[in-house]
Short mmCIF file of C-alpha atoms in Angstrom, two decimals:
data_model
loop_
_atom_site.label_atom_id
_atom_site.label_comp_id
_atom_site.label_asym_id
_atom_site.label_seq_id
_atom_site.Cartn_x
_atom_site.Cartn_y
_atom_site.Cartn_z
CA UNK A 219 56.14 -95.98 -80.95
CA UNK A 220 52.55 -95.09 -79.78
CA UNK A 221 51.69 -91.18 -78.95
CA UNK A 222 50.85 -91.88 -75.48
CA UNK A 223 53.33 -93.71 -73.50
CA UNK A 224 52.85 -94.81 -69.92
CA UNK A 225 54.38 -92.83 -67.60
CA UNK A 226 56.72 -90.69 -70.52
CA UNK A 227 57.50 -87.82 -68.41
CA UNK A 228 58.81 -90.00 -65.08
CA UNK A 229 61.12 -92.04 -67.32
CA UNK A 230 62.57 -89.77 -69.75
CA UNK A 231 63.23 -87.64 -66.29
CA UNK A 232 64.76 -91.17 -64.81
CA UNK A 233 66.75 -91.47 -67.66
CA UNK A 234 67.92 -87.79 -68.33
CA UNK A 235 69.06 -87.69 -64.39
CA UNK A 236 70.89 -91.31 -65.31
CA UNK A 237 72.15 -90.05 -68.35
CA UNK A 238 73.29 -86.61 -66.87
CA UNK A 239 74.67 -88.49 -64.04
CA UNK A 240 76.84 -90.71 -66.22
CA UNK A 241 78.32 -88.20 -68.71
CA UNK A 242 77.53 -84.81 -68.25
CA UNK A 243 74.62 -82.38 -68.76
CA UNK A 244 76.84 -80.86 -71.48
CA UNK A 245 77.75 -84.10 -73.16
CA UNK A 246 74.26 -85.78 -73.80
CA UNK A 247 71.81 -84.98 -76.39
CA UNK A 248 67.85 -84.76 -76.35
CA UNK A 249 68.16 -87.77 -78.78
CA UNK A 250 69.88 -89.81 -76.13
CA UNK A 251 67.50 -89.75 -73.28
CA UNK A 252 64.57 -90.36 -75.66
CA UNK A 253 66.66 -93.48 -77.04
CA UNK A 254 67.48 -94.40 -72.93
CA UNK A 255 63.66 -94.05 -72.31
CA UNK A 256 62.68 -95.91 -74.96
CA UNK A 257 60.96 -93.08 -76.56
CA UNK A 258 61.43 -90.48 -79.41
CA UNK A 259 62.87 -87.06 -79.46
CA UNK A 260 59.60 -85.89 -80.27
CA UNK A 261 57.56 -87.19 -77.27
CA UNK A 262 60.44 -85.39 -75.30
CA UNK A 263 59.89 -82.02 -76.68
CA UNK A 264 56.26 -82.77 -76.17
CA UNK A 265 56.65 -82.62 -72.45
CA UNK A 266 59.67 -80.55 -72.04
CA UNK A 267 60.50 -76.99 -73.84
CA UNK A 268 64.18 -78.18 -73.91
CA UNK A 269 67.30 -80.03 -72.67
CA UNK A 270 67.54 -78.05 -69.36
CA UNK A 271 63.77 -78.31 -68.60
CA UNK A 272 64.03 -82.15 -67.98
CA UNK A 273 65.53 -81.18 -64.72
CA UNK A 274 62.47 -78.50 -63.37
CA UNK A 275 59.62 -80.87 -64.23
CA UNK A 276 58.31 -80.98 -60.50
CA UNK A 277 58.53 -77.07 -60.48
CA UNK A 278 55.10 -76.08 -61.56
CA UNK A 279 53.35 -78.46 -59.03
CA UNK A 280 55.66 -77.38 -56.32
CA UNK A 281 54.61 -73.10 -57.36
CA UNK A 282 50.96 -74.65 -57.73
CA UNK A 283 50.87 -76.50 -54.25
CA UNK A 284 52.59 -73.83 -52.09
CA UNK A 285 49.93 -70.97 -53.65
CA UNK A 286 47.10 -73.57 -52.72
CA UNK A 287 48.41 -74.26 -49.69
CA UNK A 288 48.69 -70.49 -48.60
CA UNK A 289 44.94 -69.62 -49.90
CA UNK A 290 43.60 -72.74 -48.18
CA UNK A 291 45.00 -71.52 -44.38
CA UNK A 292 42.23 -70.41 -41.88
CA UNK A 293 41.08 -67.58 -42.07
CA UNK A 294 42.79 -65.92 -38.76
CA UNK A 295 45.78 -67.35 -40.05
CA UNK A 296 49.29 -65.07 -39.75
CA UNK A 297 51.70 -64.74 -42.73
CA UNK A 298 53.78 -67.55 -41.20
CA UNK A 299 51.08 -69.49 -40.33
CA UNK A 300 50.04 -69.37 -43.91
CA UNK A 301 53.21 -70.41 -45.12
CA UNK A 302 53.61 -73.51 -42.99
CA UNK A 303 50.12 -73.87 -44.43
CA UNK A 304 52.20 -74.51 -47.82
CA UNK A 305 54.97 -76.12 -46.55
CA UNK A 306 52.60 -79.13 -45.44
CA UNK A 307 50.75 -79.06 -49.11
CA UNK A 308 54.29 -79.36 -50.80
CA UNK A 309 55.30 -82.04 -48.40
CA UNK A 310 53.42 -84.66 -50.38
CA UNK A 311 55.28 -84.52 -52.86
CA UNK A 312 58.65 -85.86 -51.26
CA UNK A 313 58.05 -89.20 -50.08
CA UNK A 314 61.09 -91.66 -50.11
CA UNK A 315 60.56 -92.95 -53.78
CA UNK A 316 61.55 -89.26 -54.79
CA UNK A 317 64.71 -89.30 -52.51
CA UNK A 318 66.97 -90.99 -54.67
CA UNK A 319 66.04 -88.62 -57.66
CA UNK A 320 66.33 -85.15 -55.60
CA UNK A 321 69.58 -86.50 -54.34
CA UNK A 322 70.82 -87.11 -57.85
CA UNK A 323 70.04 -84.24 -59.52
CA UNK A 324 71.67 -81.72 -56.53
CA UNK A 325 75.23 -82.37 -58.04
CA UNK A 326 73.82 -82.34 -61.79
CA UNK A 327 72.61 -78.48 -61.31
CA UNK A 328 75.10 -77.18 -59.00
CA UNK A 329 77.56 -78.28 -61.33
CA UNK A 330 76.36 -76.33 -64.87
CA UNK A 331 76.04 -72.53 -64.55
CA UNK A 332 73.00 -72.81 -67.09
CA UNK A 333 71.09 -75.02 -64.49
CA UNK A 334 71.85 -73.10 -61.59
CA UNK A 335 70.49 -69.65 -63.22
CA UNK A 336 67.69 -71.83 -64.29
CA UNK A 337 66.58 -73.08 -60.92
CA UNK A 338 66.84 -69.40 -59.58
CA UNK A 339 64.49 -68.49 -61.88
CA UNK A 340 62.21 -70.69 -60.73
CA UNK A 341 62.66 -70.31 -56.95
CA UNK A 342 62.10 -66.56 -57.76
CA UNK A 343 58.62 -67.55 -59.77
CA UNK A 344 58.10 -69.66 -56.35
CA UNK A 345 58.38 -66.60 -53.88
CA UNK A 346 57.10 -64.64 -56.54
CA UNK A 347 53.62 -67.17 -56.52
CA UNK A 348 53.66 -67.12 -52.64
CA UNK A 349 53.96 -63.63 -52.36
CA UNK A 350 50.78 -63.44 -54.54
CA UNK A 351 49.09 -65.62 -52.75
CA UNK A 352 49.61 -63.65 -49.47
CA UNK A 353 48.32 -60.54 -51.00
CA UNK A 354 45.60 -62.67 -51.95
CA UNK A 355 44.71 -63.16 -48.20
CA UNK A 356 45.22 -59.14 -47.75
CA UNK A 357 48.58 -59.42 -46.21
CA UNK A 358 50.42 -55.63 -46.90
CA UNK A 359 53.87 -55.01 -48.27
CA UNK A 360 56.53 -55.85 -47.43
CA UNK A 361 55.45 -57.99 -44.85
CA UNK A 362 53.98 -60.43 -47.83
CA UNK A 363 57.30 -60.14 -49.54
CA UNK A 364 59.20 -61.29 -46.18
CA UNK A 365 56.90 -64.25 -45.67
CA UNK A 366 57.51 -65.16 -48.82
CA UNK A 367 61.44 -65.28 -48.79
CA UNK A 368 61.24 -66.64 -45.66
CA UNK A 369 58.85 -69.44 -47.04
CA UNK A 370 61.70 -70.13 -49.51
CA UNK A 371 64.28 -70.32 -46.92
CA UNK A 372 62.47 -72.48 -44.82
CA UNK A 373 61.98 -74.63 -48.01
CA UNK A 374 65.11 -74.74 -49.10
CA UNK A 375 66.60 -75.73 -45.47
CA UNK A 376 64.31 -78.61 -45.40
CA UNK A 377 65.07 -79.91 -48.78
CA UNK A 378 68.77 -79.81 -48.37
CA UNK A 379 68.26 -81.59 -45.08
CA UNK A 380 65.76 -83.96 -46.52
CA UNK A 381 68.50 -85.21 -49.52
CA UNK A 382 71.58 -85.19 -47.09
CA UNK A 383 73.05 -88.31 -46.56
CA UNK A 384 72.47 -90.40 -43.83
CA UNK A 385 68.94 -88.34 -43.03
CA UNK A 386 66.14 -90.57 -42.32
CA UNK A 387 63.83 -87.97 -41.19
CA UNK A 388 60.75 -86.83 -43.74
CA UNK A 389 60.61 -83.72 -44.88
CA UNK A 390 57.12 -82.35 -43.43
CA UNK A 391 59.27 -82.90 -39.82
CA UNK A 392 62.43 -81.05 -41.47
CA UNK A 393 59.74 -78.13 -42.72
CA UNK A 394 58.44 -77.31 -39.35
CA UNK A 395 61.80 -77.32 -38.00
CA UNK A 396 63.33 -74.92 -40.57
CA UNK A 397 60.29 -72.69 -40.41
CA UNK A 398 60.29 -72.55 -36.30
CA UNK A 399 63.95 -71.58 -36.93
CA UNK A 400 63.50 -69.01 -39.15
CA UNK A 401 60.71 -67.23 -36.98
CA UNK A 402 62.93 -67.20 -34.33
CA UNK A 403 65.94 -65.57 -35.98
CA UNK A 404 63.84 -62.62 -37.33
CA UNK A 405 63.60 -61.94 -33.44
CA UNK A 406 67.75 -61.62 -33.28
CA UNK A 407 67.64 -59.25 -36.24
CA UNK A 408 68.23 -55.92 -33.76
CA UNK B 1254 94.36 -48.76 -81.49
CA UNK B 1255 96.00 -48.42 -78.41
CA UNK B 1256 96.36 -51.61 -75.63
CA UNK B 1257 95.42 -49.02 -73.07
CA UNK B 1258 92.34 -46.60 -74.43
CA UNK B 1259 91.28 -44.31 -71.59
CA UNK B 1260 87.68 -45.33 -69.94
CA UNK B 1261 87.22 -48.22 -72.11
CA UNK B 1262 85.10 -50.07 -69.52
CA UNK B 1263 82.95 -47.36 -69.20
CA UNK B 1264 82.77 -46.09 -73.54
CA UNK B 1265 82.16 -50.11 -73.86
CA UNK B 1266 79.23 -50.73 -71.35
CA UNK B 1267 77.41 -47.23 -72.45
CA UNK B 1268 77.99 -48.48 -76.14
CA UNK B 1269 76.14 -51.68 -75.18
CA UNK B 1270 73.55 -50.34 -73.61
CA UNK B 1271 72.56 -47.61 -76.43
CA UNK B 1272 72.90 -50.72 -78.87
CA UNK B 1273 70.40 -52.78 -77.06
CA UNK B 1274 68.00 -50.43 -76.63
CA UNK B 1275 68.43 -49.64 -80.00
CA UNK B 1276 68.05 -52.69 -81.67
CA UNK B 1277 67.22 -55.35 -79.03
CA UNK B 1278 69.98 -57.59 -76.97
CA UNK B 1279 69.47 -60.72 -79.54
CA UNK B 1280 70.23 -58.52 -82.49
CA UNK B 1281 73.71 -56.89 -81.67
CA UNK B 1282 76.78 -58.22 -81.83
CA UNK B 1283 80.57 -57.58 -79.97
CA UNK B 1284 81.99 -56.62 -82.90
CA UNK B 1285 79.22 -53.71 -83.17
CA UNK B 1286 79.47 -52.83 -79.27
CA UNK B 1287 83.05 -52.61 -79.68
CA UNK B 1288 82.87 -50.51 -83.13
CA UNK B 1289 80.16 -47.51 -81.51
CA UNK B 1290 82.68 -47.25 -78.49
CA UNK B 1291 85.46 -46.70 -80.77
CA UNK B 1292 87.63 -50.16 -79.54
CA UNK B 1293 88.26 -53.34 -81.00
CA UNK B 1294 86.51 -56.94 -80.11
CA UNK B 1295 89.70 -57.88 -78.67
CA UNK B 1296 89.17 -54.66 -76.17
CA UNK B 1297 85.92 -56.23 -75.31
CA UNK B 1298 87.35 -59.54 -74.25
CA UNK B 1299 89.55 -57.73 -72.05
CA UNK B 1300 86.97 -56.43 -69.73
CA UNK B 1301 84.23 -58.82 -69.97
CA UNK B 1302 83.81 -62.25 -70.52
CA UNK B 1303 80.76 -62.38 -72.82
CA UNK B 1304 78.24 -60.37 -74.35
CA UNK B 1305 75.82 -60.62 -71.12
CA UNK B 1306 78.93 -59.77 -68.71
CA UNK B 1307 78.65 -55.92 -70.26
CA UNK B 1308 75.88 -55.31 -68.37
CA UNK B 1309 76.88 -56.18 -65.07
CA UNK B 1310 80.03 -54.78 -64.49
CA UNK B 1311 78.64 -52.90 -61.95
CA UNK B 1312 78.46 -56.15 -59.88
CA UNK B 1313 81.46 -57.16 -58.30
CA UNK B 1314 81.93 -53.39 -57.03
CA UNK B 1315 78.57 -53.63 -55.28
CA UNK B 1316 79.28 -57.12 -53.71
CA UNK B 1317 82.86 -55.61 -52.30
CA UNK B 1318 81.33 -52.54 -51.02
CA UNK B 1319 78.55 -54.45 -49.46
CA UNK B 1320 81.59 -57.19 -47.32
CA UNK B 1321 83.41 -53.71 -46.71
CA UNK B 1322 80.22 -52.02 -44.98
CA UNK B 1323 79.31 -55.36 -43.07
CA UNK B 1324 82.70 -55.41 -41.83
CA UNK B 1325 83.07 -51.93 -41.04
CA UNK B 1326 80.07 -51.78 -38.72
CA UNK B 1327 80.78 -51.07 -35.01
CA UNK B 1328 81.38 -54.04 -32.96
CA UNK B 1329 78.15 -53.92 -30.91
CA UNK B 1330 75.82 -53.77 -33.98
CA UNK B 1331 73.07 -56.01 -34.67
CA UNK B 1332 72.95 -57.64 -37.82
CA UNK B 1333 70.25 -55.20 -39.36
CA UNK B 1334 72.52 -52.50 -38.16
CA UNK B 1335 75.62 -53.97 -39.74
CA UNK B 1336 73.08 -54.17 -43.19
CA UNK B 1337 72.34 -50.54 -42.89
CA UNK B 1338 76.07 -49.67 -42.99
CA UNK B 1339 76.46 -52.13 -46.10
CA UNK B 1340 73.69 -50.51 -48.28
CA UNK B 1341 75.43 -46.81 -46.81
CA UNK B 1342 78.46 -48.02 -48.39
CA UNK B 1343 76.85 -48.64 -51.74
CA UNK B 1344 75.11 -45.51 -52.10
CA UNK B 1345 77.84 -43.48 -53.13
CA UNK B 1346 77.96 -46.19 -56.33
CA UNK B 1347 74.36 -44.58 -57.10
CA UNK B 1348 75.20 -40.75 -58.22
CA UNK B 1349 72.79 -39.01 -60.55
CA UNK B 1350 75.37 -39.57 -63.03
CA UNK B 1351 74.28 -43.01 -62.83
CA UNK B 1352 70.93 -42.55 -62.99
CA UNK B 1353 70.26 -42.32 -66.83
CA UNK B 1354 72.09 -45.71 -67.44
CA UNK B 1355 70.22 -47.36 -64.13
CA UNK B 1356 66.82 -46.99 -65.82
CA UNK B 1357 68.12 -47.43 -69.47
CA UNK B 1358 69.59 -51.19 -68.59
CA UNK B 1359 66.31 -52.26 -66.56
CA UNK B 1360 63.80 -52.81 -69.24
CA UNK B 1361 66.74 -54.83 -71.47
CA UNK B 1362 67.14 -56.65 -68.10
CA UNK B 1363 63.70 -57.93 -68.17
CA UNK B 1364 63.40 -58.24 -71.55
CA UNK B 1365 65.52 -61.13 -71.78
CA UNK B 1366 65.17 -64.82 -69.97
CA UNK B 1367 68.66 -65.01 -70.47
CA UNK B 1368 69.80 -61.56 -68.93
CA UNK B 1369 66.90 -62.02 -65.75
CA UNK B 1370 69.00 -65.21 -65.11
CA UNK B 1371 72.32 -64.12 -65.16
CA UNK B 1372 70.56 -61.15 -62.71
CA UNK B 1373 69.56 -63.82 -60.32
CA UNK B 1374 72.57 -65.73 -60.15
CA UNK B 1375 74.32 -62.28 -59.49
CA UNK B 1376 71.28 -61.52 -57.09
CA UNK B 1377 72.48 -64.83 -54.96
CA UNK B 1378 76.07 -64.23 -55.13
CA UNK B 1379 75.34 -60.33 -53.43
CA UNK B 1380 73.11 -62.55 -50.99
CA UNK B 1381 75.86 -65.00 -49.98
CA UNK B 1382 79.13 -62.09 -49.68
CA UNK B 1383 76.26 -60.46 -47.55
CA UNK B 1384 75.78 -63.36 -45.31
CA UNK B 1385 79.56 -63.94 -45.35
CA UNK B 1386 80.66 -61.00 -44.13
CA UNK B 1387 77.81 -61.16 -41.49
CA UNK B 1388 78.87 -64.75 -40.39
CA UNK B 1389 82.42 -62.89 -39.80
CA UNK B 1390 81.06 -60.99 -37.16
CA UNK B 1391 79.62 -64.47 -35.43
CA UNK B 1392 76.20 -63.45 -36.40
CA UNK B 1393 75.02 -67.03 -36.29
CA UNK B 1394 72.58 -69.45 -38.36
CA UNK B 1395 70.20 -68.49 -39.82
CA UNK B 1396 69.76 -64.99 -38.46
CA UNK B 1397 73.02 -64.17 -41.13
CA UNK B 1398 70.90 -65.49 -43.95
CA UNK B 1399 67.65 -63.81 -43.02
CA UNK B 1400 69.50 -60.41 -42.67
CA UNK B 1401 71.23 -60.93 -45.97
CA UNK B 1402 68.25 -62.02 -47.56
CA UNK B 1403 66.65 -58.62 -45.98
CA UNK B 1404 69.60 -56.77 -46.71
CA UNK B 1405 68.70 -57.90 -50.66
CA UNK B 1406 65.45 -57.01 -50.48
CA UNK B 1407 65.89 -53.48 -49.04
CA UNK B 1408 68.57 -53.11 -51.89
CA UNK B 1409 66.31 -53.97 -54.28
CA UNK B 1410 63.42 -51.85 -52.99
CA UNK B 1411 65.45 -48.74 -52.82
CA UNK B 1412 67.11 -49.34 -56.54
CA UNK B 1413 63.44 -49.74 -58.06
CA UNK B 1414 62.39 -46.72 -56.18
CA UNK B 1415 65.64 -44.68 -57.21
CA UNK B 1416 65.53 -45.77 -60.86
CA UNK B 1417 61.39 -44.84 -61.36
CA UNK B 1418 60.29 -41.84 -63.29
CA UNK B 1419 60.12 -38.64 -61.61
CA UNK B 1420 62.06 -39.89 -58.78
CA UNK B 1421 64.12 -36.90 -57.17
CA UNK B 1422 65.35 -38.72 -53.53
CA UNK B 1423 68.84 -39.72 -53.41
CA UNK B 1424 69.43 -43.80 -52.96
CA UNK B 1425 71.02 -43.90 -49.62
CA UNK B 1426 67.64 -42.22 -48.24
CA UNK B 1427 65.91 -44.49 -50.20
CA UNK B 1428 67.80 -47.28 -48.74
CA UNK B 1429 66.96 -46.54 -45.06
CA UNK B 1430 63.42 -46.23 -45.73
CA UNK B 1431 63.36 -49.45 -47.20
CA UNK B 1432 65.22 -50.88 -44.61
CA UNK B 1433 62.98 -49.59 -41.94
CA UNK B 1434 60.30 -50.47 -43.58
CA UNK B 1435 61.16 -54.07 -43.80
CA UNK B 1436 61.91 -53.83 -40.07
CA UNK B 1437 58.54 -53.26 -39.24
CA UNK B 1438 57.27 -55.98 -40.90
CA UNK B 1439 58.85 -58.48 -39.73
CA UNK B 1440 57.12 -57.85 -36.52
CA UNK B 1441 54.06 -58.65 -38.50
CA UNK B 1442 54.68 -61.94 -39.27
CA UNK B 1443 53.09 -63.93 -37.01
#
C-alpha cells in the first residue's frame, strides 16, 4: 500500500462513521476502519492521534476559520458583528455533501460518554480561540468572553438545525438566524 | 472495618486529593486512596463510581442548589435575577473550610485531559439544570440558555477569583460582582 493515498483522511473518516454506525464506537477496532478504507493501521495513526479522534477531524479548521473570520471583520466592527464575521467563514465548510456525514455522526457521539467529553473539549478550545481572537481586536473582558459563548451558541443552534431532518435550508441562512436570536434574548435578560 | 465509617466521603476525597498531588493522578491507585483514608476499596465503590468521580463529588450538590435557587426566586424576577439567587444559594457550599481543598484540586484538574473532560461534561450538565429550572419559570428560548450559560460563567469567574492566592473576599460577594459585571457587558455587544 503506497504512503500517500488519495484522499486517506475523507475515507478512513467515511468508513469509521460507517463502521461506528454499524456496530458501535466501542465494538470496532483502529484495524477495522483501516481494513474498510482500504488502508493500514498505520496510515490511520498517521492522521489521527487515536480511535476517538476520527470523529473531530473537521475541528481544527472549524477553531482556524472562526479565529480568521473574527480578525478579518472591519475594523468598526462590534463583538457580534465580529462573530457573524466567523459564522460566514465557517459556513463553507457545510455544504450538502457534508450533510449526510454531520447527520451520522450526531447519534455516534451523543451516544459514548468518551465522545461527548471529547467534543466539549473542543467546543471549549473553539470559544476559547474566539475569545482570543476578540481580544485580538481589543475587545475587554468579559464582554469578549460573552461574544464568544454566544458565538458558540449561535453555532451550535445552526448546526443542529442544519442536520435535522427534513431541513432544506443552508446553514449560512440558519447562522444569521440563530445569531439575530441570540442578540435579541440578551435584551430579555432583566 | 465497619459498613458504616463516619465521614467516609469526606476522609476518601481529602485522601485523594493529598495522593494526587503527591504523586500525580496517573500514578495512584483506589486501593492506595482507600488505604491513606483508613477504608477499604470496597468503601470507595460505595461512594464513587471511579477513580475520576472522587474529585467531583462536590457536583451534584452544586447542580441541586443551583435548580433550588432558580426556583426559589420571587415570581416577578428576571432571569438574571433568578441566576443571582442560584449562585446565593451555592455560596454557603464555599466556606473557608473549603478553601484549602478548592485550590489543592485545581491544578490536578488541569493537569489531566482526562479530568478537564470529565470537568466539562459536569460544566454542561450545571448549564442544562440551570436552564431547566429557568425554563420552569416560562423563561423562554433562548433567553433560558443565554442566562444559564451567563449564570456558568459568573460561577466560574467568582470560583477562580475565590480560589487565587491571597484572596480574602468571601464567594457570594465574589459572585455578584461577577454577575454584574457580566451584565454590563452584554450591553457592549453590539
Amino acid at each position: 500500500m503506497g504512503r500517500w493515498e488519495p484522499n486517506a483522511r475523507q475515507r478512513l473518516e467515511k468508513a469509521a462513521l460507517d463502521l461506528f454506525t454499524e456496530r458501535g464506537y466501542d465494538l470496532t477496532t483502529v484495524a477495522e476502519i483501516a481494513e474498510r478504507a482500504g488502508l493500514t493501521k498505520r496510515t490511520f495513526f498517521r492522521y489521527f492521534a487515536d480511535k476517538r479522534e476520527v470523529l473531530f477531524g473537521g475541528q481544527e479548521e472549524l477553531t482556524r476559520l472562526f479565529s480568521e473570520g473574527i480578525a478579518g471583520a472591519p475594523a468598526g466592527a462590534t463583538p457580534l458583528e465580529a462573530i457573524g464575521r466567523a459564522l460566514d467563514a465557517v459556513a463553507g465548510i457545510f455544504t450538502g455533501e457534508r450533510l449526510a456525514q454531520a447527520r451520522a455522526r450526531q447519534p455516534v457521539v451523543a451516544a459514548n460518554s468518551e465522545l461527548l467529553e471529547r467534543e466539549l473539549l473542543k467546543r471549549t478550545k473553539m470559544v476559547q480561540a474566539m475569545h482570543d481572537a476578540l481580544a485580538a481586536r481589543g475587545v475587554s473582558e468579559p464582554t469578549a468572553r460573552v461574544a464568544a459563548e454566544l458565538g458558540c451558541l449561535a453555532f451550535g443552534t445552526a448546526f443542529h438545525r442544519w442536520v435535522e431532518a427534513g431541513n432544506r435550508r443552508e446553514f449560512g441562512a440558519l447562522a444569521v438566524e440563530a445569531l439575530s436570536e441570540l442578540r435579541t434574548a440578551t435584551a430579555a435578560l432583566g
